[in-house]
mmCIF file of C-alpha atoms in Angstrom:
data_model
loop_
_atom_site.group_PDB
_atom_site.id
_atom_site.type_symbol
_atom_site.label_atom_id
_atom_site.label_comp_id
_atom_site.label_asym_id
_atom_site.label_seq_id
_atom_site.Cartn_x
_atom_site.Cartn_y
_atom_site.Cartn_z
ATOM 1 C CA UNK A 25 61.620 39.045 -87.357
ATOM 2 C CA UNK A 26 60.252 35.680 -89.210
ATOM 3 C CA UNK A 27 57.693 37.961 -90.855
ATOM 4 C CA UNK A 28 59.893 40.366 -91.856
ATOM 5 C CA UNK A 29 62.988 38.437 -92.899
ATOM 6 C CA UNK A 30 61.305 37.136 -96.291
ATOM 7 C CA UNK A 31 60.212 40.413 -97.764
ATOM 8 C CA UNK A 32 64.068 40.504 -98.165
ATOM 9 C CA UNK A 33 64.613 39.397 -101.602
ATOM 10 C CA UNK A 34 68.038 37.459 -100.578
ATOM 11 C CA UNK A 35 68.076 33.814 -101.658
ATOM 12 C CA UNK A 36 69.867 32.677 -98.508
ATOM 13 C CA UNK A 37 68.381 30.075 -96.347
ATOM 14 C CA UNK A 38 67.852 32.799 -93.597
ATOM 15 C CA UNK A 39 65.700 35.101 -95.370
ATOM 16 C CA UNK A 40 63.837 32.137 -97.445
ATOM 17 C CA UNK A 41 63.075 29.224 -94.606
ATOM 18 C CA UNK A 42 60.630 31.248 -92.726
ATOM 19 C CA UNK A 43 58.424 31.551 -95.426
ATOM 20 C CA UNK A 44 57.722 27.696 -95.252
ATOM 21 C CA UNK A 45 56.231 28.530 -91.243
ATOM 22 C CA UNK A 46 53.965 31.173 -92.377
ATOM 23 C CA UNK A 47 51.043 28.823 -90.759
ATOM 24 C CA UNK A 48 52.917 28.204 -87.656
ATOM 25 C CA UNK A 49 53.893 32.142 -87.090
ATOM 26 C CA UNK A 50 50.548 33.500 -87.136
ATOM 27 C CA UNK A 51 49.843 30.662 -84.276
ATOM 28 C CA UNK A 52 51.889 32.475 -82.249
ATOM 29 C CA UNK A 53 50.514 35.483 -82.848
ATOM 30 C CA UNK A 54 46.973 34.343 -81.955
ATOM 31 C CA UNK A 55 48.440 32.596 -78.786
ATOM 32 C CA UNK A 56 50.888 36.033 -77.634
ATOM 33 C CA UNK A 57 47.780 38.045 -78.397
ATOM 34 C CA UNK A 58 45.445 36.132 -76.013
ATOM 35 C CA UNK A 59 47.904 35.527 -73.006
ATOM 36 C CA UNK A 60 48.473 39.308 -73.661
ATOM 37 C CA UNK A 61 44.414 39.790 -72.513
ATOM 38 C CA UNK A 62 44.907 37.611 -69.192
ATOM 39 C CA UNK A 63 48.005 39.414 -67.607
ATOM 40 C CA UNK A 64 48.620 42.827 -65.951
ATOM 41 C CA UNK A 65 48.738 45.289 -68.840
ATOM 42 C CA UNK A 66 51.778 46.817 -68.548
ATOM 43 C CA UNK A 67 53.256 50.029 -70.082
ATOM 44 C CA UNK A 68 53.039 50.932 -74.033
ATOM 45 C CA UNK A 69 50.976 47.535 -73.818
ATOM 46 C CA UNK A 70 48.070 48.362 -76.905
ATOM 47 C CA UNK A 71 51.410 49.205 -78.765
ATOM 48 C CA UNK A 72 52.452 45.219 -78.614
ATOM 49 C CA UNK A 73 48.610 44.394 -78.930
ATOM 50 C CA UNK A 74 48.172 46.543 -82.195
ATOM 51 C CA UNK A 75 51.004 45.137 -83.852
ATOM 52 C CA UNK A 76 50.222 41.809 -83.116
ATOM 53 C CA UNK A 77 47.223 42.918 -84.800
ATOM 54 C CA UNK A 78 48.765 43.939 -87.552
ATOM 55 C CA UNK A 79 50.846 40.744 -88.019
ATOM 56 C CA UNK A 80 47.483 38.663 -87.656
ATOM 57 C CA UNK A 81 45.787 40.366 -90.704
ATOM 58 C CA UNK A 82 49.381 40.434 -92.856
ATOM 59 C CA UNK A 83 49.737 36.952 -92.414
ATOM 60 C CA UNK A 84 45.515 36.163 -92.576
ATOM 61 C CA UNK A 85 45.022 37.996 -95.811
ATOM 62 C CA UNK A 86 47.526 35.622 -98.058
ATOM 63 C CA UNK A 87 46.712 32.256 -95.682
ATOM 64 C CA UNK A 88 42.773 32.458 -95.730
ATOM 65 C CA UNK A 89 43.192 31.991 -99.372
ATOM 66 C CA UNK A 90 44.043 28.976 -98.849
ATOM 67 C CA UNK A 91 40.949 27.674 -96.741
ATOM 68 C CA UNK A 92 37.384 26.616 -97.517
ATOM 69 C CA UNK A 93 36.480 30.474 -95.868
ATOM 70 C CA UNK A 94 38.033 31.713 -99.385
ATOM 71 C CA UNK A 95 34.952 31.736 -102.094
ATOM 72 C CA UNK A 96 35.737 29.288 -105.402
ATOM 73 C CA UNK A 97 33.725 27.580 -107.435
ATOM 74 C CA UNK A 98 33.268 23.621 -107.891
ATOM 75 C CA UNK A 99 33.229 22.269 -111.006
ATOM 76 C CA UNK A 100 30.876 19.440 -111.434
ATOM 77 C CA UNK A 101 32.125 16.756 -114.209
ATOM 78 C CA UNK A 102 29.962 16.418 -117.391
ATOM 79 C CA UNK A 103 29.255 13.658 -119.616
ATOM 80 C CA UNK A 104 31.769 15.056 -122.392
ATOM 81 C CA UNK A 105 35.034 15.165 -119.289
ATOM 82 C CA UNK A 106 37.142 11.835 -118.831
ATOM 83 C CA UNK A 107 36.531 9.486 -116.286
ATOM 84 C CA UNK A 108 37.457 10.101 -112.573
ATOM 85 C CA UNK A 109 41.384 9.703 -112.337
ATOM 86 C CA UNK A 110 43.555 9.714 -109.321
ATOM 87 C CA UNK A 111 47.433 10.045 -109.070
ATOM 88 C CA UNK A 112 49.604 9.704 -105.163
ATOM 89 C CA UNK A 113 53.036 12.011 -105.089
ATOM 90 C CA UNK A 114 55.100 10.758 -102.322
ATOM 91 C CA UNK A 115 58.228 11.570 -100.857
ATOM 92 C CA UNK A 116 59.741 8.410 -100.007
ATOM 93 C CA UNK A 117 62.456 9.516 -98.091
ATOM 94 C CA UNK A 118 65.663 7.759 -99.279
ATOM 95 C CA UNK A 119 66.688 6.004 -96.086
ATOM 96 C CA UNK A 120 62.875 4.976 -95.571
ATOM 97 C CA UNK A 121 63.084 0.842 -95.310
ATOM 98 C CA UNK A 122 59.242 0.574 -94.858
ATOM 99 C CA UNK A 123 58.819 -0.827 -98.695
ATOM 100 C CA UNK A 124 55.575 -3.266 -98.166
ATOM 101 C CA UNK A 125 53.782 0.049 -95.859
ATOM 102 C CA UNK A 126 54.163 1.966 -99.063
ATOM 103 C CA UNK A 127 53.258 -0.752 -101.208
ATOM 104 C CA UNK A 128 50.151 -1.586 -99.376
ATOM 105 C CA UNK A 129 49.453 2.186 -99.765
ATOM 106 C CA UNK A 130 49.221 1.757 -102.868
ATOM 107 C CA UNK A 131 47.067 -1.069 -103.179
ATOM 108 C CA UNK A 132 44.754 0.208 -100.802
ATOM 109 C CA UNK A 133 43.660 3.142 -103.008
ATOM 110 C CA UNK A 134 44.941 2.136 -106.288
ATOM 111 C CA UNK A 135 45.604 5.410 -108.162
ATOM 112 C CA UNK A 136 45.549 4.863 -111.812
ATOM 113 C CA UNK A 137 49.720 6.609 -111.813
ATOM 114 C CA UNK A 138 51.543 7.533 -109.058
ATOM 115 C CA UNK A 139 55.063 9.084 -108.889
ATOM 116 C CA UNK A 140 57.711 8.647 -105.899
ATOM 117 C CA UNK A 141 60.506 10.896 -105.131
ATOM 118 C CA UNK A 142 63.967 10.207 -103.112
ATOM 119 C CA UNK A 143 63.989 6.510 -104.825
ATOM 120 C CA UNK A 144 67.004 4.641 -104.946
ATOM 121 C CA UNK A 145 67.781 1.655 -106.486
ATOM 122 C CA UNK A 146 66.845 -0.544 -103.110
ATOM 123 C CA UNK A 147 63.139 1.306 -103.641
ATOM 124 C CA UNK A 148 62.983 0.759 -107.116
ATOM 125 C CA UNK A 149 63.763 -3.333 -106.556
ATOM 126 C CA UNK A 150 61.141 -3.009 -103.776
ATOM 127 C CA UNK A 151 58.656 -1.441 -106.318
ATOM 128 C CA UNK A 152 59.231 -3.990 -108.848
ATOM 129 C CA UNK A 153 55.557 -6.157 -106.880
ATOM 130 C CA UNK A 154 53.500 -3.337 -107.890
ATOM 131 C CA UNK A 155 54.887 -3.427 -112.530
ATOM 132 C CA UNK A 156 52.231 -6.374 -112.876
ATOM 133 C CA UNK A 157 49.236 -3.703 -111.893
ATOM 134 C CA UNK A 158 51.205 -0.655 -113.360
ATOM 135 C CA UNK A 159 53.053 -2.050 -116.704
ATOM 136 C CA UNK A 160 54.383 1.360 -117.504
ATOM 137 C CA UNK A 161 56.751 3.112 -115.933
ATOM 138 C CA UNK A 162 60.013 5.596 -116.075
ATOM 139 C CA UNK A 163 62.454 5.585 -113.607
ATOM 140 C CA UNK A 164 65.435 7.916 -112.933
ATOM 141 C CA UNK A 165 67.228 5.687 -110.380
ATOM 142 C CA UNK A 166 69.612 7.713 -108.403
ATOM 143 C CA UNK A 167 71.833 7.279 -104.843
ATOM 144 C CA UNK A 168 71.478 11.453 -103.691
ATOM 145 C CA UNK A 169 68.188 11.507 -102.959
ATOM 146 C CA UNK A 170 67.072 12.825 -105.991
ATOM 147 C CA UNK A 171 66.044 9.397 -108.106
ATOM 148 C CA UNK A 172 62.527 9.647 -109.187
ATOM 149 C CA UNK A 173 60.111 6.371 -110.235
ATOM 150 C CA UNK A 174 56.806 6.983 -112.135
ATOM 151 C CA UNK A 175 54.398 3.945 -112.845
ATOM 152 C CA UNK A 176 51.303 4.177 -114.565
ATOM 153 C CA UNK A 177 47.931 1.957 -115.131
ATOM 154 C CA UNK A 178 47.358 4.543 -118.316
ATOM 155 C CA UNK A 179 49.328 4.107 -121.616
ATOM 156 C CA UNK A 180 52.758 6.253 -121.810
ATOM 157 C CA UNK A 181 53.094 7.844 -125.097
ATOM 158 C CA UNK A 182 56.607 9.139 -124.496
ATOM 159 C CA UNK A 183 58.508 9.937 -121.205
ATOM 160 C CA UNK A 184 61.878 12.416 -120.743
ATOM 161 C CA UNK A 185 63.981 13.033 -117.892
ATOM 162 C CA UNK A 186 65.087 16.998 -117.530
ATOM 163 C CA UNK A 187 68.462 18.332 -115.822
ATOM 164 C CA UNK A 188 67.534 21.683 -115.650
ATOM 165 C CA UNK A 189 70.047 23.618 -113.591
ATOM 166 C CA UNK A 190 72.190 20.239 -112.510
ATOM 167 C CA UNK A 191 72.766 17.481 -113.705
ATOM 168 C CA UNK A 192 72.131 15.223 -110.748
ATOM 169 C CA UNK A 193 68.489 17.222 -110.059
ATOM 170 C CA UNK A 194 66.119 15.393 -112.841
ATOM 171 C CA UNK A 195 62.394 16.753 -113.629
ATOM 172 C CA UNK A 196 60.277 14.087 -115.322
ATOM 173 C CA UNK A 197 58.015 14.705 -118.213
ATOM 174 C CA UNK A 198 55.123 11.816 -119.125
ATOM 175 C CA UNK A 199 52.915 11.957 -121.393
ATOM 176 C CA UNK A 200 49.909 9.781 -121.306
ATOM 177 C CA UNK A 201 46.555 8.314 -122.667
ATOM 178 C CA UNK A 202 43.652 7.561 -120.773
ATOM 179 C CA UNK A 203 41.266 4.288 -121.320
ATOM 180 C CA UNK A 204 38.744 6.360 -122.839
ATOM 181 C CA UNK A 205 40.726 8.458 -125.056
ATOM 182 C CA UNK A 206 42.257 11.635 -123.094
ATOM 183 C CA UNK A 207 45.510 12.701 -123.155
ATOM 184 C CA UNK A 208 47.597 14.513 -120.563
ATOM 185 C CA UNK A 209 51.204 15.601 -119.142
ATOM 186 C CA UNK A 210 52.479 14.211 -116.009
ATOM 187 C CA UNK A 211 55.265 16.605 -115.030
ATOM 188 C CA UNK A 212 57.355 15.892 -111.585
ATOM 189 C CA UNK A 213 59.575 18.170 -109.778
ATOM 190 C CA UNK A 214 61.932 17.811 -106.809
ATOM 191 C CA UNK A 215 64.538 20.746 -106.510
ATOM 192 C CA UNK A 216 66.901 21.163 -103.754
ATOM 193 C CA UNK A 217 65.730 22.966 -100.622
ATOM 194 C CA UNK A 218 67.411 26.221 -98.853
ATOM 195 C CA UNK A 219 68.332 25.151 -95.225
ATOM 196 C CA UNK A 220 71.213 25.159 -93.553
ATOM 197 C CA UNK A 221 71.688 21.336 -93.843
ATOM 198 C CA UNK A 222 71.157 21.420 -97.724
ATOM 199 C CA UNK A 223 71.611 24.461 -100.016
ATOM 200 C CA UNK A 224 72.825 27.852 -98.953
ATOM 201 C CA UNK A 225 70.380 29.518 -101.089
ATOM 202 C CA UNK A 226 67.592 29.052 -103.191
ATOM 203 C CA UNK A 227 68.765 29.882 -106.508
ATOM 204 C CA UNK A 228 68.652 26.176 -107.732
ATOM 205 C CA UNK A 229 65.833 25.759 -105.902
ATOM 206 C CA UNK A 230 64.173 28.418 -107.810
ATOM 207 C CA UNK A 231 65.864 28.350 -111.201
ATOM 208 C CA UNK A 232 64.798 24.797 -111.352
ATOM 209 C CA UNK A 233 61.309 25.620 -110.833
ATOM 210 C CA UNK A 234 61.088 28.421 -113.372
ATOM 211 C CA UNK A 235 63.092 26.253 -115.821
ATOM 212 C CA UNK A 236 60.183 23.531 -115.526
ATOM 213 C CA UNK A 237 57.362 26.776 -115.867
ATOM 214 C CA UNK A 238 58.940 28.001 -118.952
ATOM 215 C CA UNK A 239 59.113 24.390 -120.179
ATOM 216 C CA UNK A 240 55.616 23.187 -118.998
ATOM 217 C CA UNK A 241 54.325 26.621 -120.982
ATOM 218 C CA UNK A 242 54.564 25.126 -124.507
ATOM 219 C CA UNK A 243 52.730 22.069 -123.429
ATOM 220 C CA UNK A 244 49.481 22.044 -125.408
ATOM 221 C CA UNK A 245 47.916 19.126 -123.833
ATOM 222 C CA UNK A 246 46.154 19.367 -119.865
ATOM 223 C CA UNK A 247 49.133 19.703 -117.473
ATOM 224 C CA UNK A 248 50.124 18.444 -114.122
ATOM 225 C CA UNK A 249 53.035 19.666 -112.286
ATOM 226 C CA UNK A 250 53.283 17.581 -108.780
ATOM 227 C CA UNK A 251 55.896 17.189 -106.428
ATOM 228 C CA UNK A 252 58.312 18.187 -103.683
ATOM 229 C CA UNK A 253 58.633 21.658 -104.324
ATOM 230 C CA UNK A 254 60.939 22.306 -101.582
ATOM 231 C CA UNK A 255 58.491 25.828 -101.492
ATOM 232 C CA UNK A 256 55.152 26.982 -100.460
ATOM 233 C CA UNK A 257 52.516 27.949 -102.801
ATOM 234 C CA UNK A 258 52.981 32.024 -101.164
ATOM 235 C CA UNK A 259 56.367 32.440 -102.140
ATOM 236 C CA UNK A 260 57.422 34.777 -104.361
ATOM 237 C CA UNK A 261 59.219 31.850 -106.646
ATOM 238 C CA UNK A 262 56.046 30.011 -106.602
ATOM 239 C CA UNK A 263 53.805 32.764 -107.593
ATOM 240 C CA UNK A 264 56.104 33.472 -109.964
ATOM 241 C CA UNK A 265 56.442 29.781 -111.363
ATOM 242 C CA UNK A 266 52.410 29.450 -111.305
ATOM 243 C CA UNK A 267 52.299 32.952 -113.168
ATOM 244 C CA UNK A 268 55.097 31.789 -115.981
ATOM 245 C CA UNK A 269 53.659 28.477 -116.297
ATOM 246 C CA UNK A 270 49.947 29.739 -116.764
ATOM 247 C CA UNK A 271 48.947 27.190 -114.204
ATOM 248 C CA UNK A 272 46.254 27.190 -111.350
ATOM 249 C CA UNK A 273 46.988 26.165 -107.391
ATOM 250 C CA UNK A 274 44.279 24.080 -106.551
ATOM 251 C CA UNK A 275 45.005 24.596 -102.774
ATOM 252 C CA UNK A 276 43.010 28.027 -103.293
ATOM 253 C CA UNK A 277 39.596 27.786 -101.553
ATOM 254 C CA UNK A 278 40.442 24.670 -100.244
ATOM 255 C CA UNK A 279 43.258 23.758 -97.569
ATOM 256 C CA UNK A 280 46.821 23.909 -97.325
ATOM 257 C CA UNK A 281 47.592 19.881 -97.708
ATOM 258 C CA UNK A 282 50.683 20.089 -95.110
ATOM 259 C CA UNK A 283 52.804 17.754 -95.789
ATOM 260 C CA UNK A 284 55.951 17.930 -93.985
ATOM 261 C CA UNK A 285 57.334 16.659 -91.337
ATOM 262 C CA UNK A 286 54.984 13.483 -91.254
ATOM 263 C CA UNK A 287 55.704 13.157 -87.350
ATOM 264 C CA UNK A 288 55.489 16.407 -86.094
ATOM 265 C CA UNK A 289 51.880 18.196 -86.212
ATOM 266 C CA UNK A 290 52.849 21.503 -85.277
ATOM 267 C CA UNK A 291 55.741 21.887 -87.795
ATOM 268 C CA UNK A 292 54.430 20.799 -90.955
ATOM 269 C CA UNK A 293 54.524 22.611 -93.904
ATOM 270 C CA UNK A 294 52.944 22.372 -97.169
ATOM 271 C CA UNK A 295 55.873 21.819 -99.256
ATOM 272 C CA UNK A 296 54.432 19.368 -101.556
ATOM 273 C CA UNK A 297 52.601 21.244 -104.196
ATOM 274 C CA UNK A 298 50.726 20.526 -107.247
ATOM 275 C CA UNK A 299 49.481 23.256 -110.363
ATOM 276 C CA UNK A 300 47.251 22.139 -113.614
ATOM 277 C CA UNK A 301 46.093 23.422 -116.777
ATOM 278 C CA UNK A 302 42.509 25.334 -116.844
ATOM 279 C CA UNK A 303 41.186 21.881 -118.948
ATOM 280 C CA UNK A 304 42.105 19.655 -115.744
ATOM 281 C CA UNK A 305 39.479 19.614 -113.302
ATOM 282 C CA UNK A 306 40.306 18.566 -108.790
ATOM 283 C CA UNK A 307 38.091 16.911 -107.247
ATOM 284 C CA UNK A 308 39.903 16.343 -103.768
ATOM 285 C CA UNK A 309 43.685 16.876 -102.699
ATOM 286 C CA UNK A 310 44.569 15.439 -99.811
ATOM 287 C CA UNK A 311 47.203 13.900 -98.081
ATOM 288 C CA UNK A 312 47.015 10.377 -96.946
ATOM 289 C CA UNK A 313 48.637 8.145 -94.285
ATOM 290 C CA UNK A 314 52.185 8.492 -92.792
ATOM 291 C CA UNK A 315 53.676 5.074 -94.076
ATOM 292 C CA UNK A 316 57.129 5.779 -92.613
ATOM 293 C CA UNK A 317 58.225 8.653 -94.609
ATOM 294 C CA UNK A 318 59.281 12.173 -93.357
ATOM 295 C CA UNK A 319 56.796 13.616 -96.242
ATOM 296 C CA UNK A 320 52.877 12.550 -95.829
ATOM 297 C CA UNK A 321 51.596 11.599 -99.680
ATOM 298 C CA UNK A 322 49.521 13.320 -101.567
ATOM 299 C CA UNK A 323 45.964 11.669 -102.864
ATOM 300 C CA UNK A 324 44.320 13.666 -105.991
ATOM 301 C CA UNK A 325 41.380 12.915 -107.964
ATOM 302 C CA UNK A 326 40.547 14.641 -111.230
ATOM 303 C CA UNK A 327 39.158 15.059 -114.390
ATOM 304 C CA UNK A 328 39.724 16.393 -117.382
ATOM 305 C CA UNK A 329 37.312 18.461 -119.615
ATOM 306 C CA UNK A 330 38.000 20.769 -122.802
ATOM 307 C CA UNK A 331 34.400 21.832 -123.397
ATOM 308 C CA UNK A 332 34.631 23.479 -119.990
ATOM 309 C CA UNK A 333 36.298 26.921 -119.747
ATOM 310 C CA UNK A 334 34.889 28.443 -116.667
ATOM 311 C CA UNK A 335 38.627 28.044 -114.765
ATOM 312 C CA UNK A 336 40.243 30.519 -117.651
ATOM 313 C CA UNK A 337 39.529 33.380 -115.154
ATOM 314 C CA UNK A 338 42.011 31.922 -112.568
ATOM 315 C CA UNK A 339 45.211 31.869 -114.744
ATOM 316 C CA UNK A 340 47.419 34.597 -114.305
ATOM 317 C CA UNK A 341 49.918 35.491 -116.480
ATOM 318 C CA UNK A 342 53.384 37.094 -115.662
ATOM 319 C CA UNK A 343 53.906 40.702 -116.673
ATOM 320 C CA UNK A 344 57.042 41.457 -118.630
ATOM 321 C CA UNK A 345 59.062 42.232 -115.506
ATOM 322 C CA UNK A 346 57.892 39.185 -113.864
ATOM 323 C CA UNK A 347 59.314 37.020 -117.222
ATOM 324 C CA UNK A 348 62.295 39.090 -116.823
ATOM 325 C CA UNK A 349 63.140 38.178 -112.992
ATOM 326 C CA UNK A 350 62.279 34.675 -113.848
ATOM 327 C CA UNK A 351 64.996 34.617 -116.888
ATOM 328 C CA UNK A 352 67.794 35.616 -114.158
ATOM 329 C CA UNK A 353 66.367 33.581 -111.433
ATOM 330 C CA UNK A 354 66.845 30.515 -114.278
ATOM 331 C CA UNK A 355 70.239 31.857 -115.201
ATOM 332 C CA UNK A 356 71.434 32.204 -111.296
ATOM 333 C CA UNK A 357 70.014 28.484 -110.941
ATOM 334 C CA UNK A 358 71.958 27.235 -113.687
ATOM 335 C CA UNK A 359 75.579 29.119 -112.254
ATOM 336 C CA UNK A 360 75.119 28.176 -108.585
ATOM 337 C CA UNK A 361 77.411 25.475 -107.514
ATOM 338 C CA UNK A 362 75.335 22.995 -105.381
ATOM 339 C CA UNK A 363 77.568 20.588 -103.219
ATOM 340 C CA UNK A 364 76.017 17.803 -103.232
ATOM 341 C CA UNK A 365 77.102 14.019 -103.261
ATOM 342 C CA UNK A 366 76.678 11.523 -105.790
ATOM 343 C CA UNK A 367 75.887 8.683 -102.943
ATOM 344 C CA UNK A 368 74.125 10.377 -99.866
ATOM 345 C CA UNK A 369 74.092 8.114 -96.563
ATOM 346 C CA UNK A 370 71.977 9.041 -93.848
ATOM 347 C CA UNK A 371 73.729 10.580 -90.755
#
């Protein structure tokens, strides 16, 4: 049934949730297909066997991409690429009072910009002992568990805030200059999430993605697009985003960076995801340690290059049908009603 339920193209919760457990599903399978092995076999039993069989390889196919077993190949950095940079995207988690365990996250492995998501106004005060290393900064300070802080080592050239389906759901969009010379977009994302806690349905979820895709499209500099994507990269809506955007998952080939919950191994999902431009370079994604969140951060270093073009090849582009599901995904994003509050408390 969890297998089955998302190849139904309904945005509920129902049909959309069990995509996040993809990981933990085929688990199961593994597990149901070895006890199968030790007990008495009983009737129709290499019926149950072959299917779990079938499940294995369904599920295996699109999550082996996704491991070091999956063939890519590594860029090395040249003399004509920008320096090493690194960047941490980190779920906060609103109601999170551990301030200095973030902090001294942060001065531990110094990122040259790092963004933080679910920031309120008590975070951003607790930030303010880290402006004196990062001087530059744009902050969309908000109670709903939505606010969003970026600070930066690197020069910012301009910075916007986006409301693309709602107003209280911002996207932020920074663009920046690096010591020696290199310029490139910072984009963050945190949509709402299907579940039945949250929102119904992932139309805001999704429209909000594919709003940012179209967006992050006519960006002619190197692009990042990091955050809490509420998603995993195997979705259809994030296929769909990384196809409209003309962006590459660096996940492929290398690991599935699960993120969340922080405290619970075997239900963690990688719902913190990251794309970039064929010009921007990974060197290692990783998460990095729980500092009281719900989310583990995310650690990235990179470079940027425009003399290299051997990552062309992995951009996809979204056939005309594909642009045209996206345009009423964005449209049924923009008209769904999300009932949310403008101050969240925890309980």
């Amino acid at each position: 049934m969890l297998t089955l339920l998302p190849k139904i193209q309904n945005a509920h919760w129902v049909f959309r949730v069990p995509e996040f457990g993809k990981i933990q599903i085929t688990y199961v399978v593994v597990i149901t297909f070895i006890v199968g092995l030790l007990i008495d076999h009983p009737q129709n039993f290499w019926y149950g066997q072959g299917l779990l069989l079938l499940l294995f390889v369904h599920h295996g196919v699109t999550l082996v991409k996704y491991t070091p077993l999956y063939p890519v190949k590594k860029h090395k950095r040249q003399h004509q690429s920008s320096k090493k940079l690194h960047f941490i995207s980190a779920n906060v988690y609103q109601f999170n009072k551990e301030y200095d365990r973030f902090i001294q996250l942060i001065e531990k492995h110094k990122p040259e910009v790092f963004m933080t998501m679910e920031s309120n106004g008590d975070w951003e005060k607790a930030m303010t002992v880290l402006e004196k290393d990062y001087p530059f900064h744009h902050k969309v300070t908000l109670e709903n568990t939505y606010g969003m802080h970026f600070y930066s080592k690197l020069e910012i050239k301009s910075a916007q805030t986006h409301y693309f389906v709602a107003d209280d759901i911002p996207s932020i969009e920074v663009h920046l200059k690096t010591e020696d010379g290199f310029s490139f977009v910072f984009f963050g994302v945190h949509p709402p999430p299907p579940s039945p806690t949250e929102e119904e349905t992932s139309k805001e979820r999704d429209g909000d993605l594919l709003s940012a895709a179209k967006r992050v499209k006519d960006i002619k500099e190197p692009v990042i697009v990091v955050g809490d994507f509420n998603n995993v990269a195997w979705s259809k809506s994030s296929i769909l985003f990384r196809k409209t955007s003309h962006l590459i998952d660096p996940r492929i080939g290398r690991s599935f960076v699960s993120t969340f919950h922080a405290k619970y191994l075997l239900l963690r999902f990688p719902i913190d995801l990251m794309f970039h431009s064929e010009d921007i370079f990974i060197k290692e994604l990783k998460t990095l340690e729980n500092f009281g969140s719900d989310h583990l951060p995310v650690y990235c270093e990179f470079f940027i290059d425009h003399h290299n073009d051997e990552q062309e090849e992995e951009v996809e582009e979204a056939t005309s049908e594909e642009k045209a599901e996206a345009e009423e995904m964005i449209q049924e994003g923009k008209e769904e009603d999300g009932d949310r509050d403008a101050v969240v408390t925890e309980g």
